[in-house]
Every structure is written in C-alpha cells, then in structure tokens.
Amino acid sequence: MKRVAITDVAEAAEVSRSTVSNYLNRPEILSPTTRERIARAIDELGFVPSDAARKISSGDTRTIGYVAFEFTNPFSGVIADAIERRAAETGRTVMIGNSAGSTARQLEYLELFERKRVSGIIIATLDELEPRLAEMRRRGTPSVVTGRRATTDDQASVSAADATGGYLAAKHLLDIGRRRLAFVGGPFGVKQVSERFDGAGRAVREVPGASLSVLRADDRSMNAGFAAGVEMASQHDQLPDGVFAVNDMVGLGVVRGLTSFGIEVPRDVAVIGFDGDEIASVAAIPLSTISTPGEAIGETAYDLLLSELGEPVREFASRQHIVDPELIVRASTVGDAADAAHGDDLQHTRPA
C-alpha cells in the first residue's frame, strides 16, 4: 500500500509542499486558517510525519523495527539475534525496542517506528494491539506479531502452540507420578501465560485425583521464581510435588528457592520450565523444559514480514504460522546426581 506523502497532504489542503513542511517544522509562521486546512488534510489522509530527513521517500527505507517482549528473558535475545542475522543477509538493518512488559512502552515504540518510517515491524505483543497494527497497515506499515497467534486473517503472526506446550509440561509431571501440581507464572491477561496454564489444566483433568494450584509470578523473572519457591517451602504441609513454571527463568528461580530450604529437586518436587533457554541446560540442576525454537521463530517472523512487504523469500501457506513445542527432560524432573552434574538431556518428545 502506498504511503501518504507530504505532496498528498499539500494537494488535499490546496497548498504548496513547502507550506506543509513549514506546518510540520515552523507552524507559527502560518495563518490559523492555513494550519487548520493542513491539519484536516493530515487527519483525513492518515499522514504520519517522518522523523527521518524528508529525503527518505515513502517505503524505500531498508530498516525494520522489532519490539521485544522482555530482554530479562534470554529467549527474547535469541529471537532478536535471528531477526538481525536474517536482516543482514538481505541488506536491511533492525531498530530494536524493549517493551519490558509494558503495554504503554509497546505503543510508544510503535509510534516511534512509524515516525521513523521503517519498512515494517515485528512485535512480541502483550495485549490486543491488532486494531492499532491494522491502522498502521492501512497507512503503509505492515507488521508481524510474535508470541501469540493473530486473531484476524489480515494480521501476520508467528507463535508457539502454547496450550500444547502447557499440556506436555503437566502431562510429563503426571507421567512420572506427580499429582499435586502448581503453576508458577502470570499475569493471566497475557495470552501466552493463560494458554500455557489452560493446557496444563487439560492434562490435570485427565488424571483422577490430580490437582493444579497457582502461585503468581507476574514479572516472570528468576527472582520472582525464587520468591515462589521460598513461599512453597515455607508451607511445607502444602508443598506440591510437581511445578510447571511459565518460563525457564522462573523455573530456575523456583529450584533455587526450594533447594535453599533443603527441599530436594526432583525427589521432593519436580520442576519443569518453558522456552528452552540454553542457560537452563547448564544449571546446577539442569531444568526440564518445553522448548520452542526461538531462532526459527525469529527467522520465520522476518521472512513473513518480507512476504508482507511483497518481497517473498519463501512460501507461507498462511499468514498465521504456528511452531510446535518439544518436551526436553532433564534432571529437575527425573535425573539423578550424575545427570545433574553433566546437564544431560534425557529425553526429547514432540507432540503427537
């Protein structure tokens, strides 16, 4: 879609291009009537002023924007690295913003990137931003959502099957004989979190006598996991025998919190995380996890964005691409001391 340019605004307002430029940079030199005409034209056309020099014409920039979910999670870094690598291979550059779990920051970065006139945007969304992204798309800036499946056919997305991953995590704990499960994570307004929990709940409902409780860890960090582990340990009579952490950072924190109180992992409590972060495999007690290929997600998101820009490098059957997770079993759920010391992966399982 052709972007609205200064010349389009000038024509609609019946003024010169230089007058529109003055309105954007020195509005005080124009009459109120002229300013009003230009403002109305900008509003009607959906013109977005560019922070870049006006010499950058609409649509010819070689830069894309990427809004990450939270760089406290190494998984975001893996995705960002894959996007940057693919961009370099295709002669583009990447501007990166970190939302740090804030919806307001996401919106600020979207506005900034649009002003910079990036050719397209990849964004790990926290909330329902598709109406905002649709507006940007109509003005000429396509986008790809990562981390959650788009709710409309017009919005491109790359996501993991989070509910399937949650099911695999809880089923693994149940298969090794655990029945008092706890889910550590939040907030549940984040779709990825709620889907992982829902998947775990489905597995628990399939086993008579099994239960699933919740400990909130809304910032999804190692410190939040540690606090949850300490809380569990302090209520020893209600200690779960299996924990599903919303991500690997939280899972590693839970293990540290439990073991600091003398609770043995996995003998007393088996712990499994989510994401497949490399750090989880080299921890003192290597963490079982539901692995989602961050590198593949980043590469696919970038290639899908090129398709949205009309520069396809591979074919996609749909604008919504879903990646299957994989169960990786390590010492935090079934390993012995030798496994823990060597960080061996004991089992890999993909969904049927």
CSV table of C-alpha atoms in Angstrom, one decimal:
chain,number,residue,atom,x,y,z
A,1,MET,CA,0.0,0.0,0.0
A,2,LYS,CA,1.3,3.4,-1.0
A,3,ARG,CA,2.1,5.6,2.0
A,4,VAL,CA,0.7,9.1,2.3
A,5,ALA,CA,3.4,11.7,1.4
A,6,ILE,CA,3.8,15.4,2.0
A,7,THR,CA,2.7,16.1,-1.6
A,8,ASP,CA,-0.6,14.2,-1.0
A,9,VAL,CA,-1.2,16.4,2.0
A,10,ALA,CA,-0.3,19.6,0.1
A,11,GLU,CA,-2.7,18.6,-2.7
A,12,ALA,CA,-5.6,17.9,-0.3
A,13,ALA,CA,-5.1,21.1,1.6
A,14,GLU,CA,-4.5,23.1,-1.6
A,15,VAL,CA,-1.2,24.5,-0.5
A,16,SER,CA,2.4,24.0,-1.6
A,17,ARG,CA,4.7,21.2,-0.4
A,18,SER,CA,6.9,23.8,1.3
A,19,THR,CA,3.8,25.1,3.2
A,20,VAL,CA,3.2,21.7,4.6
A,21,SER,CA,6.8,21.4,5.5
A,22,ASN,CA,6.5,24.7,7.4
A,23,TYR,CA,3.4,23.4,9.2
A,24,LEU,CA,5.4,20.4,10.4
A,25,ASN,CA,8.5,22.4,11.4
A,26,ARG,CA,7.5,26.0,11.9
A,27,PRO,CA,3.7,26.2,12.3
A,28,GLU,CA,3.9,29.6,13.9
A,29,ILE,CA,4.7,31.3,10.6
A,30,LEU,CA,1.4,30.2,9.0
A,31,SER,CA,-2.0,31.7,9.4
A,32,PRO,CA,-4.6,29.9,11.6
A,33,THR,CA,-6.7,29.2,8.5
A,34,THR,CA,-3.8,27.5,6.7
A,35,ARG,CA,-2.9,25.5,9.7
A,36,GLU,CA,-6.4,24.3,10.1
A,37,ARG,CA,-6.6,23.2,6.4
A,38,ILE,CA,-3.4,21.2,6.7
A,39,ALA,CA,-4.3,19.7,10.0
A,40,ARG,CA,-7.6,18.5,8.5
A,41,ALA,CA,-5.9,17.0,5.5
A,42,ILE,CA,-3.4,15.2,7.7
A,43,ASP,CA,-6.1,13.7,9.8
A,44,GLU,CA,-8.3,12.6,6.8
A,45,LEU,CA,-5.3,11.1,4.9
A,46,GLY,CA,-3.7,9.4,7.9
A,47,PHE,CA,-0.4,11.1,7.2
A,48,VAL,CA,2.5,10.2,9.6
A,49,PRO,CA,5.3,12.8,9.8
A,50,SER,CA,8.7,11.2,9.4
A,51,ASP,CA,11.5,12.0,11.9
A,52,ALA,CA,13.9,11.0,9.3
A,53,ALA,CA,15.1,13.6,6.8
A,54,ARG,CA,12.4,14.4,4.2
A,55,LYS,CA,14.8,13.0,1.6
A,56,ILE,CA,13.7,9.5,2.7
A,57,SER,CA,10.8,8.8,0.5
A,58,SER,CA,7.9,6.7,1.5
A,59,GLY,CA,8.6,3.0,1.5
A,60,ASP,CA,12.3,3.0,0.4
A,61,THR,CA,13.9,2.6,3.8
A,62,ARG,CA,15.9,-0.6,4.5
A,63,THR,CA,15.2,-0.6,8.2
A,64,ILE,CA,12.6,-2.7,10.1
A,65,GLY,CA,11.6,-2.3,13.8
A,66,TYR,CA,11.4,-5.0,16.4
A,67,VAL,CA,9.6,-4.6,19.7
A,68,ALA,CA,10.8,-7.3,22.1
A,69,PHE,CA,8.7,-8.8,24.9
A,70,GLU,CA,11.3,-8.5,27.7
A,71,PHE,CA,15.0,-8.8,27.5
A,72,THR,CA,15.2,-10.2,31.0
A,73,ASN,CA,14.3,-13.4,29.3
A,74,PRO,CA,17.1,-14.8,27.2
A,75,PHE,CA,14.5,-16.2,24.8
A,76,SER,CA,13.9,-12.7,23.5
A,77,GLY,CA,17.6,-12.3,22.8
A,78,VAL,CA,17.6,-15.5,20.7
A,79,ILE,CA,14.7,-14.2,18.6
A,80,ALA,CA,16.3,-10.8,18.2
A,81,ASP,CA,19.6,-12.3,17.1
A,82,ALA,CA,17.8,-14.4,14.5
A,83,ILE,CA,15.9,-11.4,13.1
A,84,GLU,CA,19.1,-9.3,12.9
A,85,ARG,CA,21.0,-12.1,11.2
A,86,ARG,CA,18.3,-12.5,8.5
A,87,ALA,CA,18.1,-8.7,8.1
A,88,ALA,CA,21.9,-8.6,7.5
A,89,GLU,CA,21.6,-11.4,4.9
A,90,THR,CA,19.0,-9.4,3.0
A,91,GLY,CA,20.6,-6.0,3.2
A,92,ARG,CA,18.5,-4.5,6.0
A,93,THR,CA,19.0,-3.1,9.5
A,94,VAL,CA,17.0,-3.5,12.6
A,95,MET,CA,15.9,-0.9,15.2
A,96,ILE,CA,15.1,-2.7,18.5
A,97,GLY,CA,12.9,-1.6,21.4
A,98,ASN,CA,12.3,-3.5,24.6
A,99,SER,CA,8.7,-3.2,26.0
A,100,ALA,CA,9.9,-4.6,29.4
A,101,GLY,CA,6.4,-6.0,29.9
A,102,SER,CA,4.7,-2.6,29.5
A,103,THR,CA,1.8,-2.0,27.1
A,104,ALA,CA,2.5,1.7,27.2
A,105,ARG,CA,6.1,1.2,26.0
A,106,GLN,CA,4.9,-1.1,23.2
A,107,LEU,CA,2.6,1.7,21.9
A,108,GLU,CA,5.4,4.3,22.3
A,109,TYR,CA,7.7,2.1,20.2
A,110,LEU,CA,5.1,1.6,17.5
A,111,GLU,CA,4.6,5.3,17.3
A,112,LEU,CA,8.4,5.9,17.1
A,113,PHE,CA,9.0,3.3,14.5
A,114,GLU,CA,6.1,4.6,12.3
A,115,ARG,CA,7.5,8.2,12.6
A,116,LYS,CA,10.9,6.8,11.6
A,117,ARG,CA,9.2,5.2,8.6
A,118,VAL,CA,10.6,1.8,9.0
A,119,SER,CA,9.5,-0.5,6.2
A,120,GLY,CA,7.8,-3.0,8.6
A,121,ILE,CA,7.6,-4.0,12.2
A,122,ILE,CA,7.9,-7.3,14.1
A,123,ILE,CA,6.4,-7.1,17.6
A,124,ALA,CA,6.0,-9.5,20.5
A,125,THR,CA,2.7,-8.3,21.7
A,126,LEU,CA,1.5,-8.3,25.3
A,127,ASP,CA,-2.1,-7.2,24.7
A,128,GLU,CA,-4.6,-6.9,21.9
A,129,LEU,CA,-2.9,-4.5,19.6
A,130,GLU,CA,-4.3,-5.7,16.3
A,131,PRO,CA,-6.6,-2.7,15.8
A,132,ARG,CA,-3.6,-0.4,16.2
A,133,LEU,CA,-1.5,-2.6,13.9
A,134,ALA,CA,-4.3,-2.5,11.3
A,135,GLU,CA,-4.3,1.3,11.3
A,136,MET,CA,-0.6,1.2,10.7
A,137,ARG,CA,-1.0,-1.3,7.9
A,138,ARG,CA,-3.6,0.9,6.2
A,139,ARG,CA,-1.0,3.7,6.3
A,140,GLY,CA,1.6,1.5,4.7
A,141,THR,CA,3.5,-0.2,7.6
A,142,PRO,CA,3.0,-3.9,7.6
A,143,SER,CA,3.7,-6.0,10.7
A,144,VAL,CA,4.2,-9.5,12.1
A,145,VAL,CA,3.1,-10.5,15.6
A,146,THR,CA,5.3,-13.0,17.5
A,147,GLY,CA,4.5,-14.9,20.7
A,148,ARG,CA,0.7,-15.2,20.1
A,149,ARG,CA,-1.4,-16.1,17.2
A,150,ALA,CA,-3.2,-13.2,15.4
A,151,THR,CA,-6.9,-13.2,15.8
A,152,THR,CA,-7.7,-11.9,12.3
A,153,ASP,CA,-6.6,-13.3,9.0
A,154,ASP,CA,-5.2,-10.0,7.8
A,155,GLN,CA,-2.6,-9.9,10.6
A,156,ALA,CA,0.6,-12.0,10.1
A,157,SER,CA,1.9,-13.8,13.1
A,158,VAL,CA,4.4,-16.5,14.3
A,159,SER,CA,3.6,-18.2,17.5
A,160,ALA,CA,4.3,-21.3,19.5
A,161,ALA,CA,1.4,-23.7,20.4
A,162,ASP,CA,1.4,-22.6,24.0
A,163,ALA,CA,-1.6,-24.6,25.1
A,164,THR,CA,0.0,-27.7,23.6
A,165,GLY,CA,3.2,-26.9,25.5
A,166,GLY,CA,1.4,-26.4,28.8
A,167,TYR,CA,-0.3,-29.8,28.2
A,168,LEU,CA,3.1,-31.5,27.5
A,169,ALA,CA,4.6,-30.0,30.7
A,170,ALA,CA,1.8,-31.1,33.0
A,171,LYS,CA,1.5,-34.5,31.4
A,172,HIS,CA,5.2,-35.1,31.9
A,173,LEU,CA,4.9,-34.4,35.6
A,174,LEU,CA,1.8,-36.6,35.8
A,175,ASP,CA,3.5,-39.4,33.9
A,176,ILE,CA,6.3,-39.5,36.5
A,177,GLY,CA,3.7,-39.9,39.2
A,178,ARG,CA,3.3,-36.3,40.5
A,179,ARG,CA,-0.3,-35.4,41.5
A,180,ARG,CA,-0.1,-32.1,43.4
A,181,LEU,CA,0.9,-29.7,40.7
A,182,ALA,CA,1.5,-26.0,40.9
A,183,PHE,CA,1.7,-23.5,38.1
A,184,VAL,CA,4.0,-20.5,38.7
A,185,GLY,CA,3.5,-17.5,36.4
A,186,GLY,CA,1.4,-14.6,35.4
A,187,PRO,CA,-0.3,-12.3,34.6
A,188,PHE,CA,-3.1,-14.3,33.1
A,189,GLY,CA,-4.1,-11.3,30.9
A,190,VAL,CA,-1.0,-12.2,28.8
A,191,LYS,CA,-2.4,-14.7,26.3
A,192,GLN,CA,0.8,-16.9,26.3
A,193,VAL,CA,0.5,-17.3,30.0
A,194,SER,CA,-3.1,-18.1,30.1
A,195,GLU,CA,-2.8,-20.6,27.2
A,196,ARG,CA,0.1,-22.5,29.0
A,197,PHE,CA,-2.0,-22.7,32.1
A,198,ASP,CA,-5.1,-23.9,30.2
A,199,GLY,CA,-3.0,-26.6,28.5
A,200,ALA,CA,-1.7,-27.8,31.9
A,201,GLY,CA,-5.2,-27.8,33.3
A,202,ARG,CA,-6.4,-30.0,30.5
A,203,ALA,CA,-3.7,-32.6,31.3
A,204,VAL,CA,-4.6,-32.5,35.0
A,205,ARG,CA,-8.3,-33.0,34.3
A,206,GLU,CA,-7.4,-36.3,32.5
A,207,VAL,CA,-6.0,-37.8,35.7
A,208,PRO,CA,-8.3,-38.6,38.6
A,209,GLY,CA,-7.0,-37.2,41.9
A,210,ALA,CA,-4.6,-34.7,40.3
A,211,SER,CA,-4.8,-31.0,41.2
A,212,LEU,CA,-3.3,-27.8,39.9
A,213,SER,CA,-2.8,-24.7,42.1
A,214,VAL,CA,-1.4,-21.3,41.1
A,215,LEU,CA,1.4,-19.1,42.5
A,216,ARG,CA,1.6,-15.7,40.8
A,217,ALA,CA,4.9,-14.5,39.4
A,218,ASP,CA,3.8,-11.6,37.2
A,219,ASP,CA,7.3,-10.4,36.2
A,220,ARG,CA,8.3,-13.8,35.0
A,221,SER,CA,11.9,-13.4,36.3
A,222,MET,CA,14.3,-15.6,38.2
A,223,ASN,CA,13.8,-13.5,41.3
A,224,ALA,CA,10.0,-14.0,41.1
A,225,GLY,CA,10.6,-17.8,40.7
A,226,PHE,CA,12.9,-17.7,43.8
A,227,ALA,CA,10.2,-15.9,45.8
A,228,ALA,CA,7.6,-18.5,44.7
A,229,GLY,CA,10.0,-21.4,45.7
A,230,VAL,CA,10.6,-19.8,49.1
A,231,GLU,CA,6.8,-19.4,49.6
A,232,MET,CA,6.2,-23.1,48.7
A,233,ALA,CA,9.0,-24.2,51.1
A,234,SER,CA,7.6,-22.2,54.0
A,235,GLN,CA,4.3,-24.0,53.7
A,236,HIS,CA,5.8,-27.5,53.8
A,237,ASP,CA,2.5,-29.2,54.7
A,238,GLN,CA,1.0,-27.9,51.4
A,239,LEU,CA,4.1,-28.5,49.3
A,240,PRO,CA,3.3,-29.5,45.7
A,241,ASP,CA,5.2,-32.5,44.3
A,242,GLY,CA,5.4,-31.0,40.7
A,243,VAL,CA,5.9,-27.4,39.5
A,244,PHE,CA,5.3,-26.1,36.0
A,245,ALA,CA,6.9,-22.7,35.7
A,246,VAL,CA,5.7,-20.3,33.0
A,247,ASN,CA,9.3,-19.9,31.6
A,248,ASP,CA,12.8,-21.2,32.3
A,249,MET,CA,13.9,-18.1,34.3
A,250,VAL,CA,11.0,-18.6,36.7
A,251,GLY,CA,11.7,-22.4,36.8
A,252,LEU,CA,15.4,-21.8,37.7
A,253,GLY,CA,14.3,-19.4,40.4
A,254,VAL,CA,11.9,-21.9,41.8
A,255,VAL,CA,14.6,-24.6,42.0
A,256,ARG,CA,16.9,-22.2,43.8
A,257,GLY,CA,14.2,-21.2,46.3
A,258,LEU,CA,13.2,-24.8,47.1
A,259,THR,CA,16.8,-26.1,47.5
A,260,SER,CA,17.8,-23.2,49.7
A,261,PHE,CA,15.3,-24.6,52.2
A,262,GLY,CA,16.7,-28.2,51.9
A,263,ILE,CA,13.9,-29.4,49.6
A,264,GLU,CA,15.4,-31.8,47.0
A,265,VAL,CA,14.7,-31.4,43.3
A,266,PRO,CA,13.4,-33.6,41.9
A,267,ARG,CA,13.0,-36.1,44.7
A,268,ASP,CA,10.6,-33.9,46.7
A,269,VAL,CA,9.5,-31.5,44.0
A,270,ALA,CA,9.9,-32.0,40.2
A,271,VAL,CA,10.2,-28.7,38.3
A,272,ILE,CA,9.7,-28.0,34.6
A,273,GLY,CA,10.0,-24.7,32.7
A,274,PHE,CA,9.1,-23.3,29.3
A,275,ASP,CA,11.1,-21.8,26.3
A,276,GLY,CA,14.2,-24.0,26.0
A,277,ASP,CA,16.8,-21.3,27.2
A,278,GLU,CA,20.4,-22.6,26.9
A,279,ILE,CA,21.1,-21.4,30.5
A,280,ALA,CA,18.5,-24.0,31.7
A,281,SER,CA,20.7,-26.9,30.4
A,282,VAL,CA,23.8,-25.8,32.3
A,283,ALA,CA,22.3,-25.0,35.7
A,284,ALA,CA,23.4,-26.9,38.8
A,285,ILE,CA,20.3,-29.0,38.4
A,286,PRO,CA,19.5,-28.9,34.7
A,287,LEU,CA,15.9,-27.8,34.1
A,288,SER,CA,13.4,-29.9,32.1
A,289,THR,CA,11.6,-27.6,29.7
A,290,ILE,CA,9.2,-27.2,26.9
A,291,SER,CA,11.4,-26.0,24.2
A,292,THR,CA,10.2,-23.6,21.5
A,293,PRO,CA,12.8,-22.8,18.8
A,294,GLY,CA,13.4,-19.1,19.3
A,295,GLU,CA,15.8,-19.0,16.3
A,296,ALA,CA,13.2,-20.5,14.0
A,297,ILE,CA,10.6,-18.0,15.3
A,298,GLY,CA,12.8,-15.0,14.6
A,299,GLU,CA,13.8,-16.2,11.2
A,300,THR,CA,10.2,-17.1,10.2
A,301,ALA,CA,8.9,-13.7,11.5
A,302,TYR,CA,11.4,-11.9,9.4
A,303,ASP,CA,10.7,-13.9,6.3
A,304,LEU,CA,7.0,-13.5,6.8
A,305,LEU,CA,7.5,-9.7,7.1
A,306,LEU,CA,9.3,-9.7,3.8
A,307,SER,CA,6.3,-11.5,2.3
A,308,GLU,CA,4.0,-8.8,3.7
A,309,LEU,CA,6.4,-6.2,2.0
A,310,GLY,CA,6.0,-8.0,-1.3
A,311,GLU,CA,9.5,-9.5,-1.2
A,312,PRO,CA,8.9,-13.2,-0.5
A,313,VAL,CA,11.9,-15.3,0.1
A,314,ARG,CA,9.8,-18.4,0.8
A,315,GLU,CA,6.2,-19.5,0.6
A,316,PHE,CA,3.8,-19.5,3.5
A,317,ALA,CA,0.5,-21.4,3.5
A,318,SER,CA,-1.0,-18.9,5.9
A,319,ARG,CA,-0.3,-15.5,7.4
A,320,GLN,CA,-0.5,-17.3,10.8
A,321,HIS,CA,2.5,-19.6,11.3
A,322,ILE,CA,2.5,-21.9,14.4
A,323,VAL,CA,5.5,-23.7,15.8
A,324,ASP,CA,5.2,-26.9,17.7
A,325,PRO,CA,6.9,-27.1,21.1
A,326,GLU,CA,9.1,-30.0,22.3
A,327,LEU,CA,9.5,-31.7,25.7
A,328,ILE,CA,13.1,-31.9,26.9
A,329,VAL,CA,13.5,-34.0,30.0
A,330,ARG,CA,16.5,-33.2,32.3
A,331,ALA,CA,17.5,-33.7,35.9
A,332,SER,CA,15.0,-31.4,37.5
A,333,THR,CA,12.2,-33.9,36.9
A,334,VAL,CA,13.7,-37.4,36.6
A,335,GLY,CA,17.5,-37.1,36.7
A,336,ASP,CA,20.0,-38.5,39.2
A,337,ALA,CA,23.1,-36.8,40.6
A,338,ALA,CA,25.2,-37.8,37.6
A,339,ASP,CA,22.7,-36.3,35.2
A,340,ALA,CA,22.5,-33.1,37.1
A,341,ALA,CA,26.3,-32.7,37.1
A,342,HIS,CA,26.6,-33.2,33.4
A,343,GLY,CA,23.5,-31.5,32.2
A,344,ASP,CA,22.4,-34.4,30.0
A,345,ASP,CA,19.2,-34.2,28.1
A,346,LEU,CA,17.4,-37.4,28.9
A,347,GLN,CA,14.5,-37.3,26.5
A,348,HIS,CA,13.1,-35.3,23.7
A,349,THR,CA,9.4,-35.6,22.9
A,350,ARG,CA,7.3,-33.8,20.3
A,351,PRO,CA,3.5,-33.6,20.4
A,352,ALA,CA,1.7,-36.3,18.6
